[in-house]
Tab-separated table of C-alpha atoms in Angstrom:
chain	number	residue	atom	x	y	z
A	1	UNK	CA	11.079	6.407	7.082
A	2	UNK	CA	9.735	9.575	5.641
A	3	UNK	CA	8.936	12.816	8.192
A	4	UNK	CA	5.215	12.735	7.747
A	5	UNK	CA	5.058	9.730	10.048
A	6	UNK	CA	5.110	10.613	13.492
A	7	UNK	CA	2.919	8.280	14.911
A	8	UNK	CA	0.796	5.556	14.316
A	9	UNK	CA	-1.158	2.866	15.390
A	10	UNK	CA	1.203	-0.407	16.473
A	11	UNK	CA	-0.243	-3.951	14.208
A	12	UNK	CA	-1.146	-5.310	17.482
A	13	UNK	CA	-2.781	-2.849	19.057
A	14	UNK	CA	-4.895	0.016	18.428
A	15	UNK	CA	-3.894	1.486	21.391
A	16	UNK	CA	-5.473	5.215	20.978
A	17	UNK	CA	-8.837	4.122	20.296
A	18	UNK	CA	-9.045	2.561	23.558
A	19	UNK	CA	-7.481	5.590	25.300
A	20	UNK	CA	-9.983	7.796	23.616
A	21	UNK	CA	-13.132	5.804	25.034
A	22	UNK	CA	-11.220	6.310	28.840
A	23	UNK	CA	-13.351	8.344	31.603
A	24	UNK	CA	-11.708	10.496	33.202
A	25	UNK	CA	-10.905	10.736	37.363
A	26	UNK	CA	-13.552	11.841	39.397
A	27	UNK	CA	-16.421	11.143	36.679
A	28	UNK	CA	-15.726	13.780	34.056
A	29	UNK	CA	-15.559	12.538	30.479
A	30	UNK	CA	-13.109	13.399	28.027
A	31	UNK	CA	-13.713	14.006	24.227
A	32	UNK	CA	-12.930	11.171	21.823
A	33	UNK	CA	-10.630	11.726	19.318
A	34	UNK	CA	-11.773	12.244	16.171
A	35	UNK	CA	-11.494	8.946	13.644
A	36	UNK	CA	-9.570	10.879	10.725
A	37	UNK	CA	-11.856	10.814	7.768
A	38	UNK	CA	-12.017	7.767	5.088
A	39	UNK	CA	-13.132	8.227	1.527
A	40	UNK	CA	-13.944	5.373	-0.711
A	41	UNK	CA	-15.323	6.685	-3.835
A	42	UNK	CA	-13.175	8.057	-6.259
A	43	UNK	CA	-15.629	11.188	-7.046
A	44	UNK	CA	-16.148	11.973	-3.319
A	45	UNK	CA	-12.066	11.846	-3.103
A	46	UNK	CA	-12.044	14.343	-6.471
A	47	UNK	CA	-13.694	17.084	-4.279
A	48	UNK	CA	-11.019	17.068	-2.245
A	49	UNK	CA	-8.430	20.174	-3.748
A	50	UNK	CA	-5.939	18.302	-2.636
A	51	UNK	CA	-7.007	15.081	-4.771
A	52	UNK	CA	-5.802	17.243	-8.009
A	53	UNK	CA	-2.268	17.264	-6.785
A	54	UNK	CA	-1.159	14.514	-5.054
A	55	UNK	CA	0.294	11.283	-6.987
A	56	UNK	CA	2.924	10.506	-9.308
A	57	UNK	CA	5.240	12.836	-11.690
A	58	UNK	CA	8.299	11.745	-13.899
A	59	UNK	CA	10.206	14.073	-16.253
A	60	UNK	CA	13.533	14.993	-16.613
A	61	UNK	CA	16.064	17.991	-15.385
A	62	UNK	CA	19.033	18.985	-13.506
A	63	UNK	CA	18.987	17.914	-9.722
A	64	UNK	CA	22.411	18.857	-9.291
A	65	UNK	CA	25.434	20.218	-11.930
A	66	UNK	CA	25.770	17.872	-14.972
A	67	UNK	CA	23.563	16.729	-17.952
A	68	UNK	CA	20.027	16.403	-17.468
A	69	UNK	CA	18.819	12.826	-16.322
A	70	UNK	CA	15.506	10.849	-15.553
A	71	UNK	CA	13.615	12.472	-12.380
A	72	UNK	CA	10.720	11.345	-10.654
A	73	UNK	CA	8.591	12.481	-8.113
A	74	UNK	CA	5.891	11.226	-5.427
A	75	UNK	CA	3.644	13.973	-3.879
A	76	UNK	CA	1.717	12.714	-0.748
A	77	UNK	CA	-1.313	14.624	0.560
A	78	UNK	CA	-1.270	15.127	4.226
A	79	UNK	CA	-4.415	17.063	4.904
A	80	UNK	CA	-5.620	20.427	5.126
A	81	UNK	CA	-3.299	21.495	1.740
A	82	UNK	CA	-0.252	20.341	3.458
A	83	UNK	CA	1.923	18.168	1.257
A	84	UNK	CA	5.420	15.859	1.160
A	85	UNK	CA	7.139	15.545	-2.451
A	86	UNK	CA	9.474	12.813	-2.429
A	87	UNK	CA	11.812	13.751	-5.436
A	88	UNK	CA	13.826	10.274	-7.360
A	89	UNK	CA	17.151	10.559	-9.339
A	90	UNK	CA	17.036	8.467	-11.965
A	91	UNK	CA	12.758	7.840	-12.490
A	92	UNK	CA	9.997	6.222	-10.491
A	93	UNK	CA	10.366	3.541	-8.355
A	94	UNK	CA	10.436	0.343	-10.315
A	95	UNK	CA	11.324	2.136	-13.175
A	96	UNK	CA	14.338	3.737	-13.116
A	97	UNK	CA	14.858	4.463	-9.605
A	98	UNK	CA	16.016	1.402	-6.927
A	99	UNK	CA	16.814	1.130	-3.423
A	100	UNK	CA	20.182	3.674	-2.538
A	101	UNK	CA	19.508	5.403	-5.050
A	102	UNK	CA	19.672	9.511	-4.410
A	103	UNK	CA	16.232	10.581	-3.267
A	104	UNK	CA	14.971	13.843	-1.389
A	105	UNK	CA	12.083	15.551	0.547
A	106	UNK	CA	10.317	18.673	-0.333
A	107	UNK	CA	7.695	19.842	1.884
A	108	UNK	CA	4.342	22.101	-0.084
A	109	UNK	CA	1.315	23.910	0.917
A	110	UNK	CA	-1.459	24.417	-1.315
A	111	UNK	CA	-2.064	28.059	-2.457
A	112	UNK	CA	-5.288	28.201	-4.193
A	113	UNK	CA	-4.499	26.556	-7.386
A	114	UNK	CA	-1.297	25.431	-6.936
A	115	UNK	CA	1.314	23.998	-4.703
A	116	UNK	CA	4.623	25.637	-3.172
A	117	UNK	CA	7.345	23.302	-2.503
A	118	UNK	CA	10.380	24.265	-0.939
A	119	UNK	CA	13.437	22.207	0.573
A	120	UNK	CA	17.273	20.941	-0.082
A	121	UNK	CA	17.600	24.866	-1.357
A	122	UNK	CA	15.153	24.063	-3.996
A	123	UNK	CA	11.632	25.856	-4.862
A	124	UNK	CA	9.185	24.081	-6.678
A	125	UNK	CA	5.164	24.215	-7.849
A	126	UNK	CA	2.855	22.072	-9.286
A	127	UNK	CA	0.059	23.162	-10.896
A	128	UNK	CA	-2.001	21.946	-14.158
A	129	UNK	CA	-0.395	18.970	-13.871
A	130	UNK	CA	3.244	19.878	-13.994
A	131	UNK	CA	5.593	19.683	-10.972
A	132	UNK	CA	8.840	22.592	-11.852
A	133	UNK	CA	11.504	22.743	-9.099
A	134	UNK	CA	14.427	25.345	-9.476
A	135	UNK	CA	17.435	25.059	-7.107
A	136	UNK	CA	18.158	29.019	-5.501
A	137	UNK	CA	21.655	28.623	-6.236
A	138	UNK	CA	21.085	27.848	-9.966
A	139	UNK	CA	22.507	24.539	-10.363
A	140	UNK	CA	19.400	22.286	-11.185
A	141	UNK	CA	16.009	22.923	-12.766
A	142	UNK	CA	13.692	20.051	-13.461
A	143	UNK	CA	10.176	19.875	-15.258
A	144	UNK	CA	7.980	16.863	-14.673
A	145	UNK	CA	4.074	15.985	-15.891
A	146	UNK	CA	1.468	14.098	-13.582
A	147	UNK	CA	1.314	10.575	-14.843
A	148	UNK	CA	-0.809	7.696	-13.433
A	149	UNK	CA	0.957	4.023	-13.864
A	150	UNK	CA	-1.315	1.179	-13.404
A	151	UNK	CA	-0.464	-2.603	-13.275
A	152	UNK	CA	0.125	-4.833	-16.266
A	153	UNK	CA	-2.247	-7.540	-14.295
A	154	UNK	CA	-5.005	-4.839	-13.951
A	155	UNK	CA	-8.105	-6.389	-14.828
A	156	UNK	CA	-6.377	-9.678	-15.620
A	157	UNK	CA	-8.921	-12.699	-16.410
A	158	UNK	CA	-8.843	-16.189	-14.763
A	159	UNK	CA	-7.819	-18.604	-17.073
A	160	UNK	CA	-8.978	-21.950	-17.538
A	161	UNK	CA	-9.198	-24.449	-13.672
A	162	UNK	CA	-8.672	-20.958	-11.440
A	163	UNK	CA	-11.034	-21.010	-8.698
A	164	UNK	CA	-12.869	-17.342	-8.655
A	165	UNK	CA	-13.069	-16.193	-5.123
A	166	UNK	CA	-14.114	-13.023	-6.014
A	167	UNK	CA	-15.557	-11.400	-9.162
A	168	UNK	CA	-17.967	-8.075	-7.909
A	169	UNK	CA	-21.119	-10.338	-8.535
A	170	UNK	CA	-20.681	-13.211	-5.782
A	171	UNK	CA	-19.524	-13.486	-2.529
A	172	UNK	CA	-19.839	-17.212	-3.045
A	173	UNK	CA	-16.341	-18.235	-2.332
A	174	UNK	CA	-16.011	-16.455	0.802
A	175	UNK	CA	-17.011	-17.699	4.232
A	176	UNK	CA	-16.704	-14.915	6.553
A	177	UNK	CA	-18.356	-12.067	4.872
A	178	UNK	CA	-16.911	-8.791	3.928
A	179	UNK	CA	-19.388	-5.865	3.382
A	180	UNK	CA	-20.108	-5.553	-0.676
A	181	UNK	CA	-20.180	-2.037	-1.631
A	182	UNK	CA	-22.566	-0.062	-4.284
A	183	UNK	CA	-19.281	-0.461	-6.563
A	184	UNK	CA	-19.098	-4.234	-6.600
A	185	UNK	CA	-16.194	-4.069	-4.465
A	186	UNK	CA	-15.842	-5.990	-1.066
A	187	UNK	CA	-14.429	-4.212	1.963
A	188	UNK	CA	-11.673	-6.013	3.954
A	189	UNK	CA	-12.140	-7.952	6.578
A	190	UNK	CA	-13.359	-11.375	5.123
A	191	UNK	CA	-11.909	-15.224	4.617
A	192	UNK	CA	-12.022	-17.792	2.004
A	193	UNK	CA	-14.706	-20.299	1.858
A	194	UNK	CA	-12.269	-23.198	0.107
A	195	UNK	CA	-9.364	-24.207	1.686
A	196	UNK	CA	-5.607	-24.532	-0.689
A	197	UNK	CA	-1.782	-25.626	-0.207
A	198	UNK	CA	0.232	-24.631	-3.608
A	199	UNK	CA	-1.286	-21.819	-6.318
A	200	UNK	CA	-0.998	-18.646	-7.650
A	201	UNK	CA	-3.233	-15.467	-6.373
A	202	UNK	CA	-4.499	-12.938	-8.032
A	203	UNK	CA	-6.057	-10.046	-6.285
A	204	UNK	CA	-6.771	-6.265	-6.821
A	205	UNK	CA	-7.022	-3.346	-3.867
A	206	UNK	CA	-7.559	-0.375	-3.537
A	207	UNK	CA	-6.686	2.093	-0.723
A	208	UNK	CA	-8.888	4.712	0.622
A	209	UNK	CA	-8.073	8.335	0.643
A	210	UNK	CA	-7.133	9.364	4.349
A	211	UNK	CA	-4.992	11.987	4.193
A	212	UNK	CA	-4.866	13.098	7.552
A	213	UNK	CA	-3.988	9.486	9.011
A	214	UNK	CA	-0.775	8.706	9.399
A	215	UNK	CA	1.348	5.358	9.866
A	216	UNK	CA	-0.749	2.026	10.496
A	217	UNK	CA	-3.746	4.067	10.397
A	218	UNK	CA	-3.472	4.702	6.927
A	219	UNK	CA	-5.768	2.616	4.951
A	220	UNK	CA	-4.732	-0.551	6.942
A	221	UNK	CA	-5.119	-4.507	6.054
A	222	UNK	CA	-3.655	-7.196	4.877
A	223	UNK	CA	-3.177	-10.866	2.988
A	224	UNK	CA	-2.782	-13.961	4.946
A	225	UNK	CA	-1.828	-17.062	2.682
A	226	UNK	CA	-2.133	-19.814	4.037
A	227	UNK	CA	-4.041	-18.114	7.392
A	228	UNK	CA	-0.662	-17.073	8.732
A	229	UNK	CA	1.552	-15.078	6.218
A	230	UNK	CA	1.009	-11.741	5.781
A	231	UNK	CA	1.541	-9.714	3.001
A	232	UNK	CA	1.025	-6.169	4.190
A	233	UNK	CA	-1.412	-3.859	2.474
A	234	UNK	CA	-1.297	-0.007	3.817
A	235	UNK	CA	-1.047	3.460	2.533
A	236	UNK	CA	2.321	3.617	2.322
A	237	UNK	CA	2.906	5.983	-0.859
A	238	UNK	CA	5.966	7.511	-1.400
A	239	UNK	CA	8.009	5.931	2.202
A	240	UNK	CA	10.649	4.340	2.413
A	241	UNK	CA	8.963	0.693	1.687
A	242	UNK	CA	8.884	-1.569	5.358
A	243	UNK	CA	8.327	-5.142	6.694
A	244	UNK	CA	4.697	-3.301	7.944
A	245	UNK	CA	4.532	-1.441	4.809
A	246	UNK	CA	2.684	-2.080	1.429
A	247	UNK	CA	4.247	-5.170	0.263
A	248	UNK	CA	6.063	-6.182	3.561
A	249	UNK	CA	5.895	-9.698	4.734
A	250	UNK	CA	4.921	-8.153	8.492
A	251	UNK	CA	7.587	-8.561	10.954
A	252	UNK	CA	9.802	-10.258	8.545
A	253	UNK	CA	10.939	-8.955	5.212
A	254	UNK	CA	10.801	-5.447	3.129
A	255	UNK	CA	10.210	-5.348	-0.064
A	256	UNK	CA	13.061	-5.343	-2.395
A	257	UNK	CA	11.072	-1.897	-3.374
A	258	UNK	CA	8.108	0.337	-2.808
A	259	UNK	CA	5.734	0.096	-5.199
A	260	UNK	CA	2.751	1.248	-3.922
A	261	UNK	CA	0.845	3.583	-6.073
A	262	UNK	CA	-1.399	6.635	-4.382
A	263	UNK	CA	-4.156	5.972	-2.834
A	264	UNK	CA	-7.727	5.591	-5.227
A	265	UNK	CA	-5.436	3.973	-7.815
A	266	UNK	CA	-6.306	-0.196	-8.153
A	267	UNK	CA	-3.540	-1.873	-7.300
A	268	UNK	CA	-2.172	-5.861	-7.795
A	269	UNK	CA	-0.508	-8.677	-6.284
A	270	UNK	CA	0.172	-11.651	-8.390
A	271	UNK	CA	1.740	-13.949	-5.762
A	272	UNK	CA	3.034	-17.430	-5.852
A	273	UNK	CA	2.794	-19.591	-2.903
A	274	UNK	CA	4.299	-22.935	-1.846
A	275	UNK	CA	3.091	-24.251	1.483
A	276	UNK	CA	5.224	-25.554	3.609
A	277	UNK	CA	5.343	-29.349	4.085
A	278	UNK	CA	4.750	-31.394	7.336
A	279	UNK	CA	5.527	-35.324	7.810
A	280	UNK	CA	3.820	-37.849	9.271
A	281	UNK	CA	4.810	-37.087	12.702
A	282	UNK	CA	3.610	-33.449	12.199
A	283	UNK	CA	7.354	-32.086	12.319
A	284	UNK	CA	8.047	-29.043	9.222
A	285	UNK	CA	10.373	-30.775	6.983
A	286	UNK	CA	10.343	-27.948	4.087
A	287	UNK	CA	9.344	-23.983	4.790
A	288	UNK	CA	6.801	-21.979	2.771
A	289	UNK	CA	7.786	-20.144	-0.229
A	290	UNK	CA	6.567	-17.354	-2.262
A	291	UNK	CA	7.125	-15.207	-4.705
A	292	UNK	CA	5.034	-11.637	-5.092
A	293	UNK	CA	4.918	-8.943	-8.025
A	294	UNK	CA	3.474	-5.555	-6.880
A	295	UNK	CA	1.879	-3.731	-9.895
A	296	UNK	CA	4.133	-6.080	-12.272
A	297	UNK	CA	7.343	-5.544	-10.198
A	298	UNK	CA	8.572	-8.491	-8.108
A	299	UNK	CA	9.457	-7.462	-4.367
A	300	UNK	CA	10.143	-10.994	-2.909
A	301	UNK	CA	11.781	-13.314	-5.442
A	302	UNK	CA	11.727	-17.425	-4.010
A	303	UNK	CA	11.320	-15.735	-0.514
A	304	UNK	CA	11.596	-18.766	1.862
A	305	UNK	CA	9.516	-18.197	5.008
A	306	UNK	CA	10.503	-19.861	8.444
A	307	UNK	CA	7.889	-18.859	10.706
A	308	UNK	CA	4.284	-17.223	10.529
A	309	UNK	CA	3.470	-13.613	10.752
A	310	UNK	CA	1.137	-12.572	14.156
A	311	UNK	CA	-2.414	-12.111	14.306
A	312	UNK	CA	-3.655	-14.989	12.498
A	313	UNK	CA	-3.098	-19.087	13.121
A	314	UNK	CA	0.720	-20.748	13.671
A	315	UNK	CA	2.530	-22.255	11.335
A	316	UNK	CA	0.889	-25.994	10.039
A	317	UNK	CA	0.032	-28.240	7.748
A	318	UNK	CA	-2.306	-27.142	4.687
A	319	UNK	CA	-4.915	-27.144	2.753
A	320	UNK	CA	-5.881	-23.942	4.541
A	321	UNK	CA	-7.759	-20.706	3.793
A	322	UNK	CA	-6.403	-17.482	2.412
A	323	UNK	CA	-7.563	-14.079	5.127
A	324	UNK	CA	-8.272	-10.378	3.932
A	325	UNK	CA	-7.713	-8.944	6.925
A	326	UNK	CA	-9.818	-6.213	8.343
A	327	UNK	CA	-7.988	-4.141	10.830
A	328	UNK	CA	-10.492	-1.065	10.863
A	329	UNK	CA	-9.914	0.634	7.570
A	330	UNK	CA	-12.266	0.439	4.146
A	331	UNK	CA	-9.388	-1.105	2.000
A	332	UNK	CA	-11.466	-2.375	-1.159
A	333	UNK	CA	-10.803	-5.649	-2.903
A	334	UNK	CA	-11.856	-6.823	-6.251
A	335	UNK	CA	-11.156	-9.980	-9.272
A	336	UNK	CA	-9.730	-12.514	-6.767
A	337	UNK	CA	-8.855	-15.493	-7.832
A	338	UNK	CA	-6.516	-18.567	-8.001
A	339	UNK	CA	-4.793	-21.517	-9.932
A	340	UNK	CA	-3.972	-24.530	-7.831
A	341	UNK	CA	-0.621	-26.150	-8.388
C-alpha cells in the first residue's frame, strides 16, 4: 500500500463520523471533525494549484546505470501542496509497466509554480508540464511530459437490443433515484429499475477531487451486479491496486492491475457477467462469472465468483437488479447501459 494512507474509513463502517457526533462526559460538546472537502466540477477542481500538477507523466531516462528505458510516473495530490510521485520502470500501468515490476516513491511540495520532489537519492520538479528527476549520485536522469490517457470505450454507443439505463437525459431505468446533477450526470447511490441474469455493462464514472481524504474516504462507491457483487470504485490513483480498491471485487480479488486514472478524468468498466445458476431445489449448481476491462485493460479475466461481496443481498437466483452504491461520496456516473445474453 502506498504511505499516504494512514487511515481510513473501514467498508462497513464509517466509524469516525459517528465518533465525531459523540457528547462529551459531563455535558460538554466536542467539535466535529471536519468532512474533508469534495469537488465535482472539473473548473471548480482547476482552481485548485494543485489540480495543475497532479496526474499522469510517461517519458523516458535513466533510473539507474544502463541505457535509457520507458519511465512513467503517477503524481497524487494530497492537500495543502503536499504531493506523492509514484515513479514506474518500464511505462504506465497497463502499458508498459505490470505487477513486480520496479516502482518507487517520491514525496513533493508545491513551491509556487512548481513542485520539489525528493526521495530514493533522487531530486525531481515538475513544472509546465514536465516531471525531471536527477539522481545526487549521477547515475540516472529522466525527463517525462504530463499526458492524460482516456479509455478506448469512452463515450461508447449502445448498439442495437442494449437496454439504456442511463443516458444524462432520463432517469427512467432507475428505481431508486440518484441525485441528477447540472452536468447530466447522476450521483451514486441509486438501483436499477429492470431486473437481468447474463449481459454485458457498460458504465462511465468519475471520481471527485478530495485530496485531503485518504483511504475509503476517498471518493467512495461501488457496482453491485447482480445486487451482491461488488466491483469497487474509489480513489485509488497511483496505490498499489486492492480487493477494496478501484477495480477490486471487495473482500475477494485484486485486480490483476491498477488502472485507475486521477481523479476528474471519466473512467470505464466494460464488464461481462454470468449469473450463477440455481436448480429446482434452490441449491447453486454453477457460480457467477465475470470478466471486467478497466479503461480497455482487463483486470479479472473468466473470474469465477463463489460467494457474494457484503453490504448488499446473498447469493441467489436471478433475474436481479444491478446497485450503484452510495456510501457518502459524490462519485458521478454517466452512459449506462447493457446487452442481455
Amino acid at each position: 500500500m502506498a504511505r499516504y494512507v494512514p487511515f481510513g474509513f473501514w467498508k462497513s463502517g464509517g466509524i469516525l463520523l459517528i465518533l465525531a457526533g459523540l457528547w462529551g462526559w459531563a455535558g460538554e460538546v466536542r467539535p466535529a471533525l471536519a468532512a474533508p472537502r469534495e469537488v465535482i466540477d472539473p473548473q471548480e477542481a482547476a482552481k485548485d494549484p494543485d489540480f495543475a500538477f497532479q496526474g499522469e507523466y510517461l517519458g523516458e531516462g535513466q533510473p539507474a546505470k544502463g541505457k535509457p528505458e520507458k519511465v512513467g510516473a503517477q503524481v497524487i495530490a494530497l492537500g495543502g501542496g503536499k504531493f506523492q510521485a509514484v515513479i514506474y520502470r518500464g511505462g504506465l500501468p497497463g502499458e508498459g509497466w505490470r505487477r513486480g515490476d520496479e516502482r518507487f516513491t517520491m514525496d513533493g511540495q508545491r513551491q509556487g509554480n512548481l513542485v520539489r520532489l525528493e526521495g530514493r537519492k533522487m531530486q525531481g520538479t515538475i513544472a509546465d508540464g514536465k516531471l525531471t528527476i536527477q539522481s545526487s549520485e549521477g547515475a540516472g536522469k529522466m525527463l517525462l511530459q504530463r499526458i492524460e490517457r482516456k479509455s478506448p470505450t469512452l463515450g461508447a454507443k449502445p448498439p442495437a437490443g442494449a437496454r439504456v439505463i442511463f443516458d444524462g437525459t432520463s432517469e427512467e431505468g432507475i428505481v431508486e433515484k440518484g441525485h441528477l446533477t447540472p452536468m447530466q450526470t447522476l450521483l451514486a447511490g441509486f438501483t436499477t429499475k429492470e431486473k437481468f441474469q447474463d449481459y454485458t455493462l457498460h458504465l462511465e464514472f468519475r471520481l471527485s477531487w478530495m485530496p485531503e481524504a485518504r483511504g475509503q474516504a476517498r471518493s467512495n462507491s461501488g457496482v453491485y451486479v447482480h445486487d451482491c457483487y461488488e466491483i469497487q470504485v474509489l480513489d485509488s490513483f497511483g496505490l498499489e491496486g486492492e480487493h477494496n480498491e478501484c477495480g477490486g471485487i471487495y473482500s475477494i480479488r485484486r485486480p490483476d492491475v491498477n488502472m485507475c486514472l486521477p481523479p476528474m478524468q471519466w473512467q470505464t468498466y466494460d464488464i461481462e457477467f454470468t449469473a450463477p445458476r440455481y436448480d429446482a431445489t434452490g441449491k447453486k449448481v454453477a457460480n457467477a462469472r465475470l470478466t471486467v476491462r478497466h479503461n480497455g485493460v482487463v483486470i479479472h479475466d473468466n473470474l469465477e465468483l463463489d460467494k457474494g461481496t457484503p453490504g448488499r443481498a446473498p447469493e441467489g437466483p436471478g433475474p436481479r437488479p444491478i446497485h450503484f452504491q452510495g456510501h457518502g461520496n459524490k462519485v458521478q456516473y454517466r452512459n449506462i447501459w447493457l446487452v442481455p445474453k
